[in-house]
Amino acid sequence: MSVFQTGVFNTNTGNPAELNARSFAGTILRRFPNGSAPIFGLTSMSGRSRAKSSTHGYFSKTMLFVTLVTNGAILAAATTLVVDSTTGVSVGMVLHNPATLENVRVTAVASGTNLTITRAFGRVAAANVADDAVWIQVGTAFEEGSNRPQARRMSTVYVANYTQIFRNAWALTDTARASVAEMGYSNIAESRQDCMSFHSVDIESALIWGQAKMDTTGATPIHSTQGILDAIEQYAPANSNNAGATTSYSQLVSLVEPAFTSSANVGNPKGRVLVGDNTAIKVITDIGRKSGQVQIMQNETQFGMKFTSFSMYQGTLDLVIHPLLNGLNRAGMAMILDMPAIKLAYMDGRDTKPEDYNTGGKIVESGVDSVGGSLTTELAVELINPYACAVIYGLTAGVADA
């Protein structure tokens, strides 16, 4: 039903979203949601950046919480806390010992390993603390009329990267163009569709396995962008782990936990996408199937289980089978992705630019009895929070918890 609106026409109150032209990534997501480039398609929903030159570095910030480890046992009467490192600690912080439930307040940072503390800063009395005991920060506390505290900041990490130029072409003879395929299909449309598929797969492959490189040995430079796996291995290596010969529910939780240490999605910090090959998704399905009991009644005409998500105490992971992981990688691999942390930065005018020749009456290549065209995209991958992603290798068999 049509309605009258007042005010200036804009993209929010004008056409419905379905009527607006989509980007190439958005088209891939809409037309091929279960195709060969699901990550590339999903990037159309997580925002985009602008690359101003072929050298496209970006900045990453991650919120980390203060955790200290005691270096040597201390007595209940001691007011000096010796830890492995006081990095990130400032005067006024309140620390909590999960083992003894005691809270202490930091009154001075004496050195890189020594803190002066007020014991029993709360209801629980001071107690002896064992070596390697963990302390966590549980806020700050300052006296009335106190001076301004020491400033704190999150370290900004510069991630060096480059854009990458992707090019794919389609072509067919003019005779093939004029020929009508079976059931009236257009040979031009078929060739263009193949080109689009190859183009999206090339971008998807670089998005996963790409490594940053600037090659200036030739007459003109060739550059490639850093993908997700290499960024995780470089900046969050603890988030890359190998599964054992068998994997239970508890072990699976331990493998995905690193991806939930931080989040780029404030609106849904507990959501992740787990992209895996057939073996990885089968293992996770077997874990779910063997973690409960199934009763099949006599009148049932189908059986089996297919899980679309995996939930644990930290959040939910949507399960997606990725065709490229089946064909281009070793079996049993899964990536846990925080999709809002993955963005594509496009050069101006280089967001999948189509070019045609000898079509629509436009003769570009004189003397060639054919029609064709190409797709060109130049972009850089940005993984702004690699700590919110993880990778698992070697998932082999799913078992029940012992």
Coordinates of C-alpha atoms in Angstrom, one line a residue:
M1 CA 0.0 0.0 0.0
S2 CA 1.4 3.4 -1.0
V3 CA 1.7 6.1 1.7
F4 CA 2.4 9.8 1.5
Q5 CA 5.6 11.2 3.0
T6 CA 6.9 14.7 3.6
G7 CA 10.4 16.0 3.7
V8 CA 13.5 15.5 1.6
F9 CA 13.8 12.1 -0.2
N10 CA 16.6 10.1 1.4
T11 CA 17.9 6.6 1.4
N12 CA 16.2 5.8 4.7
T13 CA 12.7 7.1 4.0
G14 CA 12.7 6.8 0.2
N15 CA 13.0 3.5 -1.6
P16 CA 12.7 0.3 0.4
A17 CA 16.1 -1.3 1.0
E18 CA 15.2 -4.1 -1.4
L19 CA 15.0 -1.6 -4.3
N20 CA 18.4 -0.1 -3.8
A21 CA 21.3 -1.4 -5.9
R22 CA 23.6 -3.7 -4.0
S23 CA 27.3 -3.9 -4.0
F24 CA 29.0 -7.0 -5.6
A25 CA 29.5 -8.5 -2.1
G26 CA 25.8 -7.8 -1.3
T27 CA 24.7 -9.5 -4.6
I28 CA 26.8 -12.6 -3.7
L29 CA 25.1 -12.8 -0.3
R30 CA 21.6 -12.3 -1.8
R31 CA 21.9 -14.6 -4.7
F32 CA 24.3 -17.2 -3.4
P33 CA 24.0 -17.3 0.4
N34 CA 25.2 -20.9 0.4
G35 CA 27.8 -20.5 -2.4
S36 CA 31.5 -20.6 -2.5
A37 CA 32.1 -17.1 -1.0
P38 CA 30.0 -16.8 2.2
I39 CA 32.6 -14.7 4.1
F40 CA 32.9 -12.2 1.2
G41 CA 29.1 -12.0 1.1
L42 CA 28.8 -11.4 4.8
T43 CA 31.2 -8.5 4.6
S44 CA 28.4 -6.6 2.9
M45 CA 26.6 -6.5 6.2
S46 CA 29.6 -5.6 8.5
G47 CA 30.4 -2.2 6.9
R48 CA 33.2 -1.1 4.6
S49 CA 36.3 1.1 4.7
R50 CA 38.1 3.3 2.2
A51 CA 41.6 2.6 0.9
K52 CA 43.3 5.8 -0.2
S53 CA 46.5 4.1 -1.6
S54 CA 47.8 0.7 -2.4
T55 CA 49.7 0.7 1.0
H56 CA 46.7 0.5 3.3
G57 CA 47.6 0.0 6.9
Y58 CA 45.0 0.2 9.6
F59 CA 44.8 0.5 13.4
S60 CA 43.5 -2.1 15.9
K61 CA 42.6 -1.6 19.5
T62 CA 41.6 -4.4 21.9
M63 CA 40.3 -4.1 25.4
L64 CA 42.3 -6.4 27.7
F65 CA 41.6 -6.8 31.4
V66 CA 44.3 -6.6 34.1
T67 CA 45.2 -10.1 35.4
L68 CA 48.2 -10.6 37.7
V69 CA 50.1 -13.8 38.8
T70 CA 51.8 -13.9 42.2
N71 CA 55.5 -14.6 42.1
G72 CA 56.2 -16.4 45.4
A73 CA 53.9 -17.1 48.3
I74 CA 53.0 -14.2 50.6
L75 CA 51.7 -14.1 54.2
A76 CA 48.5 -12.6 55.5
A77 CA 50.4 -9.8 57.1
A78 CA 52.4 -8.8 54.1
T79 CA 51.6 -5.5 52.3
T80 CA 53.9 -6.0 49.4
L81 CA 52.6 -8.1 46.5
V82 CA 55.3 -9.5 44.2
V83 CA 53.9 -10.5 40.8
D84 CA 55.3 -11.5 37.4
S85 CA 54.5 -8.1 35.9
T86 CA 52.8 -4.9 37.0
T87 CA 52.0 -3.8 33.4
G88 CA 48.7 -2.1 33.3
V89 CA 48.4 -1.6 37.0
S90 CA 47.8 1.9 38.6
V91 CA 47.2 3.3 42.0
G92 CA 43.7 2.9 43.2
M93 CA 42.9 -0.4 41.5
V94 CA 41.1 -3.0 43.5
L95 CA 42.4 -6.6 43.0
H96 CA 40.5 -9.8 43.8
N97 CA 41.9 -13.2 44.6
P98 CA 39.4 -15.8 43.4
A99 CA 41.1 -18.5 45.6
T100 CA 40.8 -16.7 49.0
L101 CA 38.1 -14.2 48.0
E102 CA 40.2 -11.4 49.5
N103 CA 40.2 -7.9 47.9
V104 CA 43.2 -5.6 48.1
R105 CA 43.8 -2.0 47.0
V106 CA 46.9 -0.9 45.2
T107 CA 48.5 2.1 47.0
A108 CA 51.8 2.2 45.0
V109 CA 53.4 0.6 42.0
A110 CA 56.9 0.2 43.4
S111 CA 58.5 -1.5 40.4
G112 CA 57.8 -3.6 37.4
T113 CA 57.1 -6.6 39.7
N114 CA 56.3 -5.1 43.2
L115 CA 53.0 -3.5 44.4
T116 CA 52.2 -1.9 47.7
I117 CA 48.7 -2.9 48.8
T118 CA 46.1 -2.5 51.5
R119 CA 45.1 -5.9 52.6
A120 CA 41.5 -7.0 53.4
F121 CA 40.0 -4.1 51.5
G122 CA 36.5 -5.4 52.2
R123 CA 34.6 -8.0 54.3
V124 CA 37.0 -10.9 53.7
A125 CA 40.0 -11.1 56.0
A126 CA 43.6 -11.3 54.7
A127 CA 45.0 -14.8 54.2
N128 CA 48.1 -16.5 53.1
V129 CA 48.5 -16.4 49.3
A130 CA 50.1 -19.3 47.4
D131 CA 52.7 -18.9 44.6
D132 CA 51.2 -18.4 41.1
A133 CA 47.9 -17.3 42.6
V134 CA 45.8 -15.2 40.2
W135 CA 44.6 -11.7 40.9
I136 CA 42.0 -9.9 38.8
Q137 CA 41.1 -6.2 38.7
V138 CA 37.6 -5.5 40.0
G139 CA 37.4 -1.8 39.7
T140 CA 39.0 1.2 41.4
A141 CA 38.5 3.0 44.7
F142 CA 39.6 6.6 45.5
E143 CA 39.2 8.7 48.6
E144 CA 37.1 11.8 48.7
G145 CA 38.8 14.9 47.4
S146 CA 41.5 12.8 45.7
N147 CA 43.8 14.0 42.9
R148 CA 43.3 13.1 39.3
P149 CA 44.4 9.4 38.8
Q150 CA 47.1 8.3 36.4
A151 CA 45.7 8.2 32.8
R152 CA 45.3 4.8 31.2
R153 CA 45.0 3.9 27.6
M154 CA 44.7 1.0 25.3
S155 CA 47.6 0.4 23.0
T156 CA 47.0 1.0 19.4
V157 CA 48.5 -1.5 17.0
Y158 CA 49.3 -0.5 13.5
V159 CA 48.6 -3.3 11.0
A160 CA 50.6 -3.0 7.8
N161 CA 48.7 -4.2 4.7
Y162 CA 48.3 -3.6 1.0
T163 CA 45.4 -3.6 -1.5
Q164 CA 45.1 -6.4 -4.0
I165 CA 43.8 -6.2 -7.5
F166 CA 41.4 -9.0 -8.6
R167 CA 40.6 -9.3 -12.3
N168 CA 38.5 -11.9 -14.1
A169 CA 37.2 -11.9 -17.7
W170 CA 34.4 -13.4 -19.7
A171 CA 34.3 -13.8 -23.5
L172 CA 32.6 -15.7 -26.3
T173 CA 32.5 -15.5 -30.0
D174 CA 29.8 -13.4 -31.6
T175 CA 28.4 -16.6 -33.2
A176 CA 28.0 -18.1 -29.7
R177 CA 26.4 -14.9 -28.6
A178 CA 23.9 -15.1 -31.4
S179 CA 23.1 -18.7 -30.7
V180 CA 20.2 -19.5 -28.4
A181 CA 21.1 -22.0 -25.7
E182 CA 18.8 -24.8 -24.5
M183 CA 15.5 -23.6 -23.0
G184 CA 16.2 -20.0 -24.2
Y185 CA 19.2 -19.3 -21.8
S186 CA 21.5 -16.6 -22.9
N187 CA 25.1 -17.6 -23.5
I188 CA 26.2 -14.1 -22.5
A189 CA 24.4 -14.4 -19.2
E190 CA 26.0 -17.8 -18.6
S191 CA 29.5 -16.5 -19.4
R192 CA 29.0 -13.5 -17.2
Q193 CA 27.7 -15.7 -14.4
D194 CA 30.9 -17.8 -14.6
C195 CA 33.0 -14.7 -14.4
M196 CA 31.2 -13.5 -11.4
S197 CA 31.6 -16.8 -9.6
F198 CA 35.4 -16.9 -10.4
H199 CA 35.8 -13.3 -9.2
S200 CA 34.0 -13.9 -5.9
V201 CA 36.0 -17.1 -5.2
D202 CA 39.3 -15.3 -5.9
I203 CA 38.4 -12.6 -3.4
E204 CA 37.2 -15.2 -0.9
S205 CA 40.4 -17.2 -1.2
A206 CA 42.5 -14.1 -0.6
L207 CA 40.3 -13.1 2.3
I208 CA 41.1 -16.4 4.0
W209 CA 44.7 -17.3 2.9
G210 CA 46.2 -14.1 1.6
Q211 CA 49.5 -12.7 2.9
A212 CA 50.6 -9.1 2.6
K213 CA 53.2 -8.5 -0.1
M214 CA 54.5 -5.5 -2.1
D215 CA 56.5 -6.8 -5.1
T216 CA 58.4 -3.9 -6.9
T217 CA 60.7 -6.1 -9.0
G218 CA 58.7 -5.6 -12.2
A219 CA 57.9 -2.5 -14.3
T220 CA 54.8 -1.9 -12.2
P221 CA 54.2 -3.1 -8.6
I222 CA 52.1 -6.2 -7.7
H223 CA 50.6 -6.2 -4.2
S224 CA 48.5 -8.6 -2.2
T225 CA 46.5 -8.2 1.0
Q226 CA 46.7 -10.0 4.3
G227 CA 43.9 -12.5 4.9
I228 CA 42.2 -13.7 8.1
L229 CA 44.4 -16.7 8.9
D230 CA 47.7 -14.9 8.5
A231 CA 46.4 -12.0 10.7
I232 CA 45.4 -14.4 13.4
E233 CA 48.8 -16.2 13.3
Q234 CA 50.7 -12.9 13.4
Y235 CA 48.7 -10.9 15.9
A236 CA 46.8 -13.5 18.0
P237 CA 48.8 -16.7 17.7
A238 CA 47.3 -18.1 20.9
N239 CA 44.0 -18.3 19.1
S240 CA 45.3 -20.9 16.6
N241 CA 45.1 -24.4 18.1
N242 CA 45.2 -28.0 17.0
A243 CA 42.5 -30.5 18.1
G244 CA 43.4 -33.9 19.5
A245 CA 42.7 -37.3 18.0
T246 CA 39.2 -37.0 19.4
T247 CA 37.2 -34.0 20.5
S248 CA 34.6 -33.9 23.3
Y249 CA 32.2 -31.1 24.2
S250 CA 34.5 -29.8 26.9
Q251 CA 37.5 -29.9 24.6
L252 CA 35.5 -28.1 21.8
V253 CA 34.6 -25.3 24.3
S254 CA 38.3 -24.9 25.2
L255 CA 39.1 -24.6 21.5
V256 CA 36.6 -21.8 20.8
E257 CA 37.0 -19.9 24.1
P258 CA 39.9 -17.8 22.8
A259 CA 37.6 -16.1 20.3
F260 CA 35.4 -14.7 23.1
T261 CA 38.2 -12.8 25.0
S262 CA 37.0 -9.6 23.3
S263 CA 34.5 -8.5 20.7
A264 CA 34.1 -5.9 17.9
N265 CA 30.3 -6.1 18.1
V266 CA 28.9 -4.1 21.0
G267 CA 25.3 -5.0 20.0
N268 CA 25.9 -8.7 20.1
P269 CA 29.3 -9.5 21.7
K270 CA 28.4 -13.2 22.2
G271 CA 27.8 -14.1 18.6
R272 CA 30.3 -15.7 16.3
V273 CA 30.3 -17.6 12.9
L274 CA 32.1 -20.9 12.8
V275 CA 33.1 -21.7 9.2
G276 CA 34.4 -25.2 8.6
D277 CA 34.9 -27.9 6.1
N278 CA 32.7 -31.0 6.0
T279 CA 34.9 -32.9 8.5
A280 CA 34.9 -30.1 11.0
I281 CA 31.1 -29.6 10.9
K282 CA 30.6 -33.4 11.0
V283 CA 32.8 -33.6 14.1
I284 CA 30.8 -30.9 15.8
T285 CA 27.5 -32.6 14.8
D286 CA 28.8 -35.9 16.3
I287 CA 29.7 -34.1 19.5
G288 CA 26.2 -32.7 19.8
R289 CA 24.6 -36.0 18.9
K290 CA 26.7 -37.9 21.5
S291 CA 26.1 -35.3 24.2
G292 CA 22.5 -36.4 24.7
Q293 CA 20.1 -39.2 24.2
V294 CA 17.9 -39.8 21.2
Q295 CA 14.6 -41.9 21.2
I296 CA 13.2 -43.0 17.9
M297 CA 9.5 -44.1 18.1
Q298 CA 8.0 -46.7 15.8
N299 CA 6.0 -44.2 13.7
E300 CA 9.0 -42.1 12.8
T301 CA 9.8 -41.9 9.1
Q302 CA 13.1 -40.0 9.3
F303 CA 16.0 -39.9 11.7
G304 CA 19.3 -38.0 12.3
M305 CA 20.4 -34.6 13.5
K306 CA 21.5 -31.5 11.7
F307 CA 22.8 -28.7 13.9
T308 CA 22.9 -25.1 12.7
S309 CA 24.5 -23.6 15.8
F310 CA 26.6 -24.5 18.8
S311 CA 26.0 -22.8 22.1
M312 CA 28.3 -22.7 25.2
Y313 CA 28.6 -20.5 28.2
Q314 CA 30.2 -17.6 26.4
G315 CA 27.9 -17.4 23.4
T316 CA 26.5 -19.0 20.3
L317 CA 28.4 -20.0 17.1
D318 CA 26.4 -20.3 13.8
L319 CA 27.7 -23.3 11.8
V320 CA 28.5 -22.8 8.1
I321 CA 30.1 -25.3 5.8
H322 CA 32.6 -23.6 3.5
P323 CA 33.2 -25.2 0.1
L324 CA 36.7 -23.8 -0.3
L325 CA 37.8 -25.3 2.9
N326 CA 36.9 -28.7 1.5
G327 CA 38.8 -28.3 -1.7
L328 CA 41.8 -26.1 -0.8
N329 CA 42.8 -27.1 2.7
R330 CA 43.5 -30.1 4.9
A331 CA 40.5 -31.8 6.5
G332 CA 39.2 -30.8 9.9
M333 CA 39.7 -27.0 9.8
A334 CA 37.3 -24.5 11.3
M335 CA 37.5 -20.7 11.7
I336 CA 35.6 -18.8 14.4
L337 CA 34.9 -15.3 13.1
D338 CA 33.6 -12.1 14.7
M339 CA 32.1 -10.8 11.5
P340 CA 31.9 -7.1 12.5
A341 CA 35.7 -7.2 13.0
I342 CA 36.2 -8.1 9.3
K343 CA 35.9 -5.2 6.8
L344 CA 36.9 -4.7 3.2
A345 CA 38.6 -1.4 2.3
Y346 CA 38.0 -0.5 -1.4
M347 CA 39.9 2.0 -3.5
D348 CA 37.7 4.8 -4.9
G349 CA 35.9 3.5 -8.0
R350 CA 37.4 0.0 -7.6
D351 CA 34.5 -1.7 -5.9
T352 CA 34.1 -4.4 -8.6
K353 CA 34.1 -2.3 -11.7
P354 CA 32.5 -4.1 -14.7
E355 CA 33.8 -3.5 -18.3
D356 CA 32.3 -4.8 -21.5
Y357 CA 33.5 -4.8 -25.1
N358 CA 31.6 -5.3 -28.4
T359 CA 28.3 -5.3 -26.5
G360 CA 25.4 -3.0 -26.9
G361 CA 26.8 -1.6 -30.1
K362 CA 30.0 -0.5 -28.3
I363 CA 33.0 -1.7 -30.4
V364 CA 36.1 -1.5 -28.2
E365 CA 38.3 -4.2 -29.7
S366 CA 38.1 -3.6 -33.5
G367 CA 38.6 -6.6 -35.6
V368 CA 37.8 -9.2 -33.0
D369 CA 34.7 -11.3 -33.8
S370 CA 33.7 -11.8 -30.2
V371 CA 32.0 -10.2 -27.2
G372 CA 33.2 -10.1 -23.6
G373 CA 34.1 -8.1 -20.6
S374 CA 35.8 -8.1 -17.2
L375 CA 35.4 -7.5 -13.5
T376 CA 38.1 -5.5 -11.6
T377 CA 38.2 -5.1 -7.8
E378 CA 40.9 -3.5 -5.7
L379 CA 40.6 -3.9 -1.9
A380 CA 42.4 -4.6 1.3
V381 CA 41.2 -6.8 4.1
E382 CA 40.9 -5.3 7.6
L383 CA 40.7 -7.6 10.6
I384 CA 40.4 -4.9 13.2
N385 CA 40.2 -7.3 16.2
P386 CA 42.1 -10.5 15.5
Y387 CA 41.7 -11.5 19.2
A388 CA 37.9 -12.0 18.5
C389 CA 38.6 -14.7 16.0
A390 CA 40.2 -18.1 16.2
V391 CA 41.2 -21.1 14.0
I392 CA 41.1 -24.8 14.8
Y393 CA 43.1 -27.4 12.9
G394 CA 42.8 -31.2 12.9
L395 CA 39.2 -31.9 14.0
T396 CA 39.0 -35.6 13.4
A397 CA 36.3 -37.3 15.5
G398 CA 33.7 -36.2 17.9
V399 CA 33.1 -38.1 21.2
A400 CA 31.0 -37.8 24.3
D401 CA 32.6 -36.3 27.5
A402 CA 34.1 -39.1 29.6

